[in-house]
Coordinates of C-alpha atoms and ligand atoms in Angstrom, one line a residue:
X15 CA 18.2 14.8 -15.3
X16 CA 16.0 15.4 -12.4
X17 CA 15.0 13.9 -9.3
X18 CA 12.5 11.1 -9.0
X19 CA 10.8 11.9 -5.2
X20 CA 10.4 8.6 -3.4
X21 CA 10.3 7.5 0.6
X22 CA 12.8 5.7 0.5
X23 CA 15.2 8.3 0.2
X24 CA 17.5 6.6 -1.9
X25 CA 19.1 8.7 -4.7
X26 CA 17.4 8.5 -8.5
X27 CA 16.9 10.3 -11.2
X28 CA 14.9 10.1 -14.6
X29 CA 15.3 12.0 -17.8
X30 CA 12.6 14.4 -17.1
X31 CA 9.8 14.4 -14.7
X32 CA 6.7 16.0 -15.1
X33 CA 3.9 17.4 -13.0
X34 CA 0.2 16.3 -14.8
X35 CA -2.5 18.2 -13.6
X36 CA -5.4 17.2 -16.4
X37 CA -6.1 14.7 -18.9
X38 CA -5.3 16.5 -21.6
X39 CA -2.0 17.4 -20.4
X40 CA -1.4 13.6 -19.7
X41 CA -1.8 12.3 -23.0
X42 CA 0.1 14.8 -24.9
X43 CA 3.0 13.8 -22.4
X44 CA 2.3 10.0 -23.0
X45 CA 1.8 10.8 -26.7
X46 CA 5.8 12.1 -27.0
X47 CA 6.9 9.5 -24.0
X48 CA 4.9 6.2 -24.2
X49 CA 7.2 4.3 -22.0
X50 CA 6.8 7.2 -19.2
X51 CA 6.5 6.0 -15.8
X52 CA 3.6 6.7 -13.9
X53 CA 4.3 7.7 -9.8
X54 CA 1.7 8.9 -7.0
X55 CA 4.4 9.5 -4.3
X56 CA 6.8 6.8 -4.5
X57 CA 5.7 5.4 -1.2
X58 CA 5.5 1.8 -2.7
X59 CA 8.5 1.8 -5.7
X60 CA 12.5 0.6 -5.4
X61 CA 14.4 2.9 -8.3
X62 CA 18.0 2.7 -9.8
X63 CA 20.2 5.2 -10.5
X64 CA 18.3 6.9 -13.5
X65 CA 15.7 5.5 -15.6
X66 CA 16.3 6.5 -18.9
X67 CA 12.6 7.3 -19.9
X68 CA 9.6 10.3 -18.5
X69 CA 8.4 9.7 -15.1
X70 CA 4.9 11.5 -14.6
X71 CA 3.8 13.0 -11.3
X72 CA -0.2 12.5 -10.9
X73 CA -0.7 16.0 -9.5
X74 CA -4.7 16.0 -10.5
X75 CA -7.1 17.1 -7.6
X76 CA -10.8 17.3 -6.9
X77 CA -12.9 15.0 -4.9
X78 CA -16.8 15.0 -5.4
X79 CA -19.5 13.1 -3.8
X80 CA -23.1 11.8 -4.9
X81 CA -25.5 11.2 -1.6
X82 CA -28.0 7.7 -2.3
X83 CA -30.0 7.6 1.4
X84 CA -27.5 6.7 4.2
X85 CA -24.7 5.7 1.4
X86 CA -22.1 8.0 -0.6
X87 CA -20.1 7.5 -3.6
X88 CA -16.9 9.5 -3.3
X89 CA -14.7 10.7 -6.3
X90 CA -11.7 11.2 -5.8
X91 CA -8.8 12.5 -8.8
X92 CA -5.9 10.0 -8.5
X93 CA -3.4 12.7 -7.3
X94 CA -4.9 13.5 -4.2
X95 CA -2.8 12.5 -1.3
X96 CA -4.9 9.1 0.4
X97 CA -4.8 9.7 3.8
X98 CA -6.3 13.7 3.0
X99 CA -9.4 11.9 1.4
X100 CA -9.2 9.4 4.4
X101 CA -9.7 12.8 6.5
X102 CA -11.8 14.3 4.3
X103 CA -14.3 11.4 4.9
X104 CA -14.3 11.6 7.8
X105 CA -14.9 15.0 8.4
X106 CA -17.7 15.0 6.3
X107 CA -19.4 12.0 8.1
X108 CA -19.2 9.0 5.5
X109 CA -17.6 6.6 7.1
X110 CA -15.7 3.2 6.0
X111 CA -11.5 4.0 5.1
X112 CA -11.2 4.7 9.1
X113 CA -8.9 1.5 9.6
X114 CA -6.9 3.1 5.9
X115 CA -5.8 5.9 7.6
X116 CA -1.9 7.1 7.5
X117 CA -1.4 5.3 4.5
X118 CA 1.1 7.4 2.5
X119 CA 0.9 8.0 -0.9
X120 CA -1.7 8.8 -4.0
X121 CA -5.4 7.9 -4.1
X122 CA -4.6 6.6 -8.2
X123 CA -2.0 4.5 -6.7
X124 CA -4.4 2.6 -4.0
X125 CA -5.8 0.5 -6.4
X126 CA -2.5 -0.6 -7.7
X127 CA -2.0 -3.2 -4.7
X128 CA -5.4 -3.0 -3.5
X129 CA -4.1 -1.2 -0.3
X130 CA -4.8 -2.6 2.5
X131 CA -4.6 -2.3 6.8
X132 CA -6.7 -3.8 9.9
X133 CA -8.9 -5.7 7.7
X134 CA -10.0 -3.5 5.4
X135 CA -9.0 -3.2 2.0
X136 CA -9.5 -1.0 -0.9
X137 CA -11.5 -3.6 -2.9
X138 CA -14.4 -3.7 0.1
X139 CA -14.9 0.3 -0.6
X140 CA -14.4 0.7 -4.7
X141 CA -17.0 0.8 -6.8
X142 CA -15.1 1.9 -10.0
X143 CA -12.1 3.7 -11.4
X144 CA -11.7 5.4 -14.8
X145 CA -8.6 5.0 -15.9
X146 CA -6.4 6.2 -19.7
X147 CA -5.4 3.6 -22.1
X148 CA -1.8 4.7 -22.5
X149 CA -1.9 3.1 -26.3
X150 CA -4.2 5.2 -27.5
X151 CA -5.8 8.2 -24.7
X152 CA -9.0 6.6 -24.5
X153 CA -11.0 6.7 -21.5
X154 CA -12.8 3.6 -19.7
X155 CA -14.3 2.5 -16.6
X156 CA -13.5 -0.3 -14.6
X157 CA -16.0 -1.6 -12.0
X158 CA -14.2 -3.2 -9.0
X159 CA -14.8 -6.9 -10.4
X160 CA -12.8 -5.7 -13.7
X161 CA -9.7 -4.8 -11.4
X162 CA -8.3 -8.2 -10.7
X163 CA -8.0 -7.3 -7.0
X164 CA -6.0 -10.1 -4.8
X165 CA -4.0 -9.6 -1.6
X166 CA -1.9 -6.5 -1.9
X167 CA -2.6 -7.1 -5.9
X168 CA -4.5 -6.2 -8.4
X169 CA -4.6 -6.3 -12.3
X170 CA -3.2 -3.1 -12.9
X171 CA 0.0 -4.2 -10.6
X172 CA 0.3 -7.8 -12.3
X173 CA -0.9 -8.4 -16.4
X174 CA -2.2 -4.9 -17.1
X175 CA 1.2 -3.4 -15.7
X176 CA 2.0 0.0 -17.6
X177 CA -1.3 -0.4 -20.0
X178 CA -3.4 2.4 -18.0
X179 CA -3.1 5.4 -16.0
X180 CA -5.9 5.7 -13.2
X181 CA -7.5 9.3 -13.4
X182 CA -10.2 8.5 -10.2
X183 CA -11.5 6.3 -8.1
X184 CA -15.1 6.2 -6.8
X185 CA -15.8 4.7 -3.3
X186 CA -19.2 3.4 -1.5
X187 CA -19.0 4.6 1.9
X188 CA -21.5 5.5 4.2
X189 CA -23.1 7.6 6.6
X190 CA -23.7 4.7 9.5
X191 CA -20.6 3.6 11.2
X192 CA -19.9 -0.2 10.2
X193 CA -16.9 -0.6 12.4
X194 CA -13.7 -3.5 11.2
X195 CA -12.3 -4.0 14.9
X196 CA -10.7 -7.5 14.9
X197 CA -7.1 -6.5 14.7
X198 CA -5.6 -6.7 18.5
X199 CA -3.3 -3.5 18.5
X200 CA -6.5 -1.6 17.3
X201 CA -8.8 -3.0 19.9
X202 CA -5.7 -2.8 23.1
X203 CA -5.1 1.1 21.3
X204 CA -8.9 2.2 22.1
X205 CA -9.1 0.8 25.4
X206 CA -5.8 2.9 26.6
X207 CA -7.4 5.7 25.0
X208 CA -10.1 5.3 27.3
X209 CA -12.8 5.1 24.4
X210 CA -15.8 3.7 25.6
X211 CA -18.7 4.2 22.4
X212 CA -16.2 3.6 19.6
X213 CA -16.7 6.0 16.9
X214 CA -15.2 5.8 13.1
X215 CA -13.4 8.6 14.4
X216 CA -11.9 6.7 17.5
X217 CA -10.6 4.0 15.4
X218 CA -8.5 6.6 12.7
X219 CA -7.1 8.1 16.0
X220 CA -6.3 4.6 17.5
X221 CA -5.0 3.6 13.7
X222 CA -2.9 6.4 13.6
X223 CA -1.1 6.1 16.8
X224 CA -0.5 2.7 16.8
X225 CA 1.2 2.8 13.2
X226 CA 3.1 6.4 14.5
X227 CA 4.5 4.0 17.0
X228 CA 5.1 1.1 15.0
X229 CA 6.2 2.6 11.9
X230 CA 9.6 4.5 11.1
X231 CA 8.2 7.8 9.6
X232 CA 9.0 8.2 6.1
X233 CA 10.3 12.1 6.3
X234 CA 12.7 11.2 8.6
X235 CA 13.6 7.0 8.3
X236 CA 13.3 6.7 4.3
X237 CA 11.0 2.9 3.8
X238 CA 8.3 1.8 1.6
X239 CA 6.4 0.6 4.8
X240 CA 6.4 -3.5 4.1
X241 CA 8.9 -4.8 1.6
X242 CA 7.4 -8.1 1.3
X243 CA 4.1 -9.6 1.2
X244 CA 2.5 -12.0 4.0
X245 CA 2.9 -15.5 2.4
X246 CA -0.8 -17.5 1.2
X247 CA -0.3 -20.6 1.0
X248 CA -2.3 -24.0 1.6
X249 CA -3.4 -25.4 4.9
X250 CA -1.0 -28.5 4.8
X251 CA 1.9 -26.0 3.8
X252 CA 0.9 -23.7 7.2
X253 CA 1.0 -26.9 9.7
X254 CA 4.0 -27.6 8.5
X255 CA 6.1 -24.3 8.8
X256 CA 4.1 -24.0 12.0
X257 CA 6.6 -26.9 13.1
X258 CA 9.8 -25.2 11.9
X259 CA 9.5 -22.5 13.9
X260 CA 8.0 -21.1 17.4
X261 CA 4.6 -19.4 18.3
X262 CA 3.9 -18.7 14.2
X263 CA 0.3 -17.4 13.6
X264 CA -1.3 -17.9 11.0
X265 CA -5.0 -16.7 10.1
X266 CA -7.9 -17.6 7.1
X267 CA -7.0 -16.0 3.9
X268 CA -9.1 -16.1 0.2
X269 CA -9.1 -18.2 -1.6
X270 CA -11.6 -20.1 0.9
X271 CA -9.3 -22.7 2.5
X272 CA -5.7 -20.6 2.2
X273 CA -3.9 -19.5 4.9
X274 CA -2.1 -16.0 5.5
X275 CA 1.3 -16.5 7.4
X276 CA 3.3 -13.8 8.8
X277 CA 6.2 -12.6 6.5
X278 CA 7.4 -10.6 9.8
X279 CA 7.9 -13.1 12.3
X280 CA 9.3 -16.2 9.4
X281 CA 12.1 -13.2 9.0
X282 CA 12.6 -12.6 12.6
X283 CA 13.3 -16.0 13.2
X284 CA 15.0 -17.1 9.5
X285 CA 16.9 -14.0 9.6
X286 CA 16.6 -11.8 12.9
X287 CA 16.9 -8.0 13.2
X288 CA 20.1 -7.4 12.5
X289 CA 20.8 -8.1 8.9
X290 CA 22.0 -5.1 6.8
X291 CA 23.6 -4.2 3.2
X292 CA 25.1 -1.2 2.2
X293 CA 23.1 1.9 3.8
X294 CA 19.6 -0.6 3.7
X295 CA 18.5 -2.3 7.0
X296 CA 15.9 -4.4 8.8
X297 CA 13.4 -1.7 11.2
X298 CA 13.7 -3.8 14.2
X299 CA 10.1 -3.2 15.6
X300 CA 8.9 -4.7 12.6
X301 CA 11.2 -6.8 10.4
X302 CA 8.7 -6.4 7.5
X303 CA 10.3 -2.7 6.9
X304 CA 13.5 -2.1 5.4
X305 CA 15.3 0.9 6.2
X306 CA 17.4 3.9 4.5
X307 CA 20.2 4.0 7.2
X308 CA 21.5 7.2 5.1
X309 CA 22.9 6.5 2.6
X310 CA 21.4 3.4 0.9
X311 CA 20.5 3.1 -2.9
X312 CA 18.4 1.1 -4.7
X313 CA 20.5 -2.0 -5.1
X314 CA 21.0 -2.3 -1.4
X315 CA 17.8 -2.8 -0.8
X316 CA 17.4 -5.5 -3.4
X317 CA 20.1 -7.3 -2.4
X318 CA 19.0 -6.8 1.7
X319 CA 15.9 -8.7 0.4
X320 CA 17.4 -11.1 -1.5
X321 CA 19.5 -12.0 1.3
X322 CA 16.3 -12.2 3.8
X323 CA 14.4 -14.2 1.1
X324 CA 17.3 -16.8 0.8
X325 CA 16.9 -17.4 4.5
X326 CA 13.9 -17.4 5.0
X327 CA 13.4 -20.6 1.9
X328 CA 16.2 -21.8 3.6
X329 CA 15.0 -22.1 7.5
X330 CA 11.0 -22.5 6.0
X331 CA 10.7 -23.4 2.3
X332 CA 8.6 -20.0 1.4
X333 CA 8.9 -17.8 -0.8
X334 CA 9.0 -14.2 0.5
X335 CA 7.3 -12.1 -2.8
X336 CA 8.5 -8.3 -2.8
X337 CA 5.5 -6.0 -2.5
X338 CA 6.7 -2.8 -3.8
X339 CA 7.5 -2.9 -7.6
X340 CA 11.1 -2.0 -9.0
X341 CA 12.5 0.1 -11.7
X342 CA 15.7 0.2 -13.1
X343 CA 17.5 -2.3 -11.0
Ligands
FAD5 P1 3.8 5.0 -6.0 O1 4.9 4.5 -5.2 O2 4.1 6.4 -6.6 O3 3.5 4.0 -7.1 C1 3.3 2.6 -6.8 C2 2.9 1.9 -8.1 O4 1.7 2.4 -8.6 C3 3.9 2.0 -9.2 O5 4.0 0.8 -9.9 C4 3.3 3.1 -10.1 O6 3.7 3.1 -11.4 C5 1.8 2.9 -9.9 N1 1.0 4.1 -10.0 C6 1.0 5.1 -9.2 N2 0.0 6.0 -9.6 C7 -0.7 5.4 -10.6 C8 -1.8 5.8 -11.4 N3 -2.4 7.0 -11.2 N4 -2.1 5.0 -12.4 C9 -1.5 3.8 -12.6 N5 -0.5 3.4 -11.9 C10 0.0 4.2 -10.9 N6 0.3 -0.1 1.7 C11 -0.7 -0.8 2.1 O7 -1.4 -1.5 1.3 N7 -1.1 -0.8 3.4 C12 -0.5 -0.1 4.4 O8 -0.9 -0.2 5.5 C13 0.7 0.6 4.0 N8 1.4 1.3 4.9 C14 2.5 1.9 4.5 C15 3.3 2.6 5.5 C16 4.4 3.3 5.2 C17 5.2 4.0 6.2 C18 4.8 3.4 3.8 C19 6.0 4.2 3.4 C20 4.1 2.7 2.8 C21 3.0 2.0 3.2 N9 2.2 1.3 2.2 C22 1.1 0.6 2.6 C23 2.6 1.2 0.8 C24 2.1 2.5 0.0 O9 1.9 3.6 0.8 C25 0.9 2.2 -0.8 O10 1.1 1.1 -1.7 C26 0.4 3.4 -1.7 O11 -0.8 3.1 -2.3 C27 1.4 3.9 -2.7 O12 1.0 5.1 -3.2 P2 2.0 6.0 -4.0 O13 1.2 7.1 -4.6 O14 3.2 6.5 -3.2 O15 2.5 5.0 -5.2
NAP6 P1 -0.3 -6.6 13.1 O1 -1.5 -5.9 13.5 O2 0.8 -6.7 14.1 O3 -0.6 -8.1 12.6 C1 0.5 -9.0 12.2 C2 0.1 -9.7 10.9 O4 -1.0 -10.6 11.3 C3 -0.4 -8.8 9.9 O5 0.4 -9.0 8.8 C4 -1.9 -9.1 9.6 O6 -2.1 -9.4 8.2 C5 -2.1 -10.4 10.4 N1 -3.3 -10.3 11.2 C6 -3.4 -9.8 12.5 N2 -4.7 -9.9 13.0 C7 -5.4 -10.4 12.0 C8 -6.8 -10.7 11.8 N3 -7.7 -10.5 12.8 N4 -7.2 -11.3 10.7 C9 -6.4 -11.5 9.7 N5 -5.0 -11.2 9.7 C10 -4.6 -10.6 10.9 O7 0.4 -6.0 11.8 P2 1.2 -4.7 11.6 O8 2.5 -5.0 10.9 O9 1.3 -3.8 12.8 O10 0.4 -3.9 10.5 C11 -0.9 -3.5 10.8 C12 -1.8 -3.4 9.6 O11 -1.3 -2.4 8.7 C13 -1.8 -4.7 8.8 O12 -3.0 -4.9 8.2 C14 -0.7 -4.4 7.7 O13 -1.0 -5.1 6.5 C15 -0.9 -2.9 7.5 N6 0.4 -2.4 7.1 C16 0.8 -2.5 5.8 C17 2.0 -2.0 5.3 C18 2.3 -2.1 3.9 O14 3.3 -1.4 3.4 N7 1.7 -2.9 3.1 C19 2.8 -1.3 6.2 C20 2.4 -1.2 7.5 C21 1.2 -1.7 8.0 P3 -2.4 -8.3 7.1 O15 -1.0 -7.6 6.9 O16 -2.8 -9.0 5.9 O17 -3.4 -7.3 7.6

């Protein structure tokens, strides 16, 4: 039995878990384990006690670019940490995950929910992944319109689930700042740091402080960052929440004529910030995180949202849908 790393700190195990550094190496593990369970770094997964089946680390590394004019495609191996590429880009001048930055976890794992922060999402930026059929080792690409991305969703998180391992992802970013400033905190952030010409660089830094505030850190307050999605639902469905409760926003979403509601403040008023079970908690400068108090396990935290969920259909009729996946609860 050995220890399954994950940020929420809570305590699992897994019959074996294994570091995979190449392809080769990956499919004679998933050759002898089929059912293994593929993990970046656990920054976006609930776990049980012990799952009785393989859990593979991605541990592959390398990232590569090909210059076309004033754009890039990036490749990036899937076990390279996402906010070092975030870095990486910038450093080298291609420009275009600035408002990504901080986002923990594995660059094969960003597709999985299409990650998303300040209005940018992955999908904008990915032009393909290659990724292993786990059935039988073969090798494909997937151009982004393959991937079934959604909000915080994507194929490989929904029907394809388990049926491929991501080895890389190649992005389109470029060389010319196109600058994603419509989120308030980003835009108030930059102005106290006094930024005048905002640079792609500017908007990391103002990114990265604003979430350092906002944020419990995972290292020291264990959390998957949000627990639950941001509702989509139809216009008629918005207006009439909007009238249970006080001062809800609610902003444009895809499909054209859906609107995105705000999973944090339906909870703060359904629920409030004080709800609890076991060791798991509500992070009460934003209710969307759920916190390891210390000692909380798995099933705390399922039930913590269960309990939220329950209030929040009972005060507002909508279904609250987890956002990080479970295993072995
Ligand atoms: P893991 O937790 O290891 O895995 C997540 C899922 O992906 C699992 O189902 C796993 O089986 C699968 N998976 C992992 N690697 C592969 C692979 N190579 N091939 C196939 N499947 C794979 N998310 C956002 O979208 N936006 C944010 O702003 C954001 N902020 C966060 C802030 C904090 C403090 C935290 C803790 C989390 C945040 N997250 C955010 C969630 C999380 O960081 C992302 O979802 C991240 O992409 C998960 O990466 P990971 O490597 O840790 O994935
Ligand atoms: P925020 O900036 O306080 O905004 C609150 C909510 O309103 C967010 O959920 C956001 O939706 C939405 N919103 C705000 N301005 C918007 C605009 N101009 N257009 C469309 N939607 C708008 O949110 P926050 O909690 O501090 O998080 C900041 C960003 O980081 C958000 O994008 C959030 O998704 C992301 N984040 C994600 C995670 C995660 O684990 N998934 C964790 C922390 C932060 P969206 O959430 O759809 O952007």
């Amino acid at each position: 039995m050995t220890d399954i790393p994950n940020t929420l700190g809570v305590p699992a195990t897994a019959d074996q878990v294994v570091e995979v550094a190449d392809i080769d190496q990956l499919r004679g593990v998933l050759r002898s384990a089929p059912d293994a369970l593929v993990l970046g770094g656990g920054s976006n997964v609930v776990l049980g006690r012990h799952l009785q089946q393989t859990v593979v680390l991605m541990c592959n590394r390398g990232i590569s670019v090909a210059a076309d004019g004033e754009m890039v495609e990036v490749t990036a191996a899937a076990g390279e940490g996402w906010h070092r590429l975030v870095r990486h880009c910038l450093d080298c001048g291609y420009f275009g995950l600035e408002n990504l930055a901080l986002i923990p976890g594995s660059v094969g794992a960003a597709p999985l929910q299409n990650i998303g922060a300040y209005g940018v999402e992955l999908a904008q930026r990915l032009v393909r992944l290659r990724a292993l059929r786990v059935s039988d080792g073969s090798v494909r690409a997937f151009d982004a319109s393959e991937c079934g991305f959604g909000y915080r969703d994507s194929w490989f998180k929904s029907a394809g689930a388990g049926q491929y391992v991501i080895l890389d992802v190649t992005l389109r970013l470029s060389t010319q700042p196109q600058l994603v400033l419509d989120y308030p905190d980003i835009l108030t952030e930059l102005s106290r740091m006094g930024v005048k010409r905002t640079r792609p660089q500017d908007v990391a830094r103002a990114v990265i402080r604003v979430r350092r505030r906002k944020l419990p850190d995972p290292a020291k307050v264990g959390n998957v960052g949000s627990f639950f999605k941001n509702p989509v639902v139809s216009r008629d469905v918005a207006q009439h929440v909007q009238s249970l409760g006080e001062g809800l926003s609610a902003h444009a979403a895809e499909p054209a004529g859906m609107v995105k509601l705000s999973a944090a403040q339906l909870i703060d008023q359904a629920a409030g910030k004080l709800e609890t079970h076991g060791g798991a908690a509500v992070w009460p400068r934003q209710p969307l995180v759920l916190i390891n108090q210390g000692k909380a396990t798995g099933s705390d935290f399922v039930a913590l949202a269960e309990k939220i969920q329950a209030k929040v259909m009972a005060r507002f009729g909508v279904p609250l849908v987890l956002e990080p996946r479970t295993y072995g609860l």
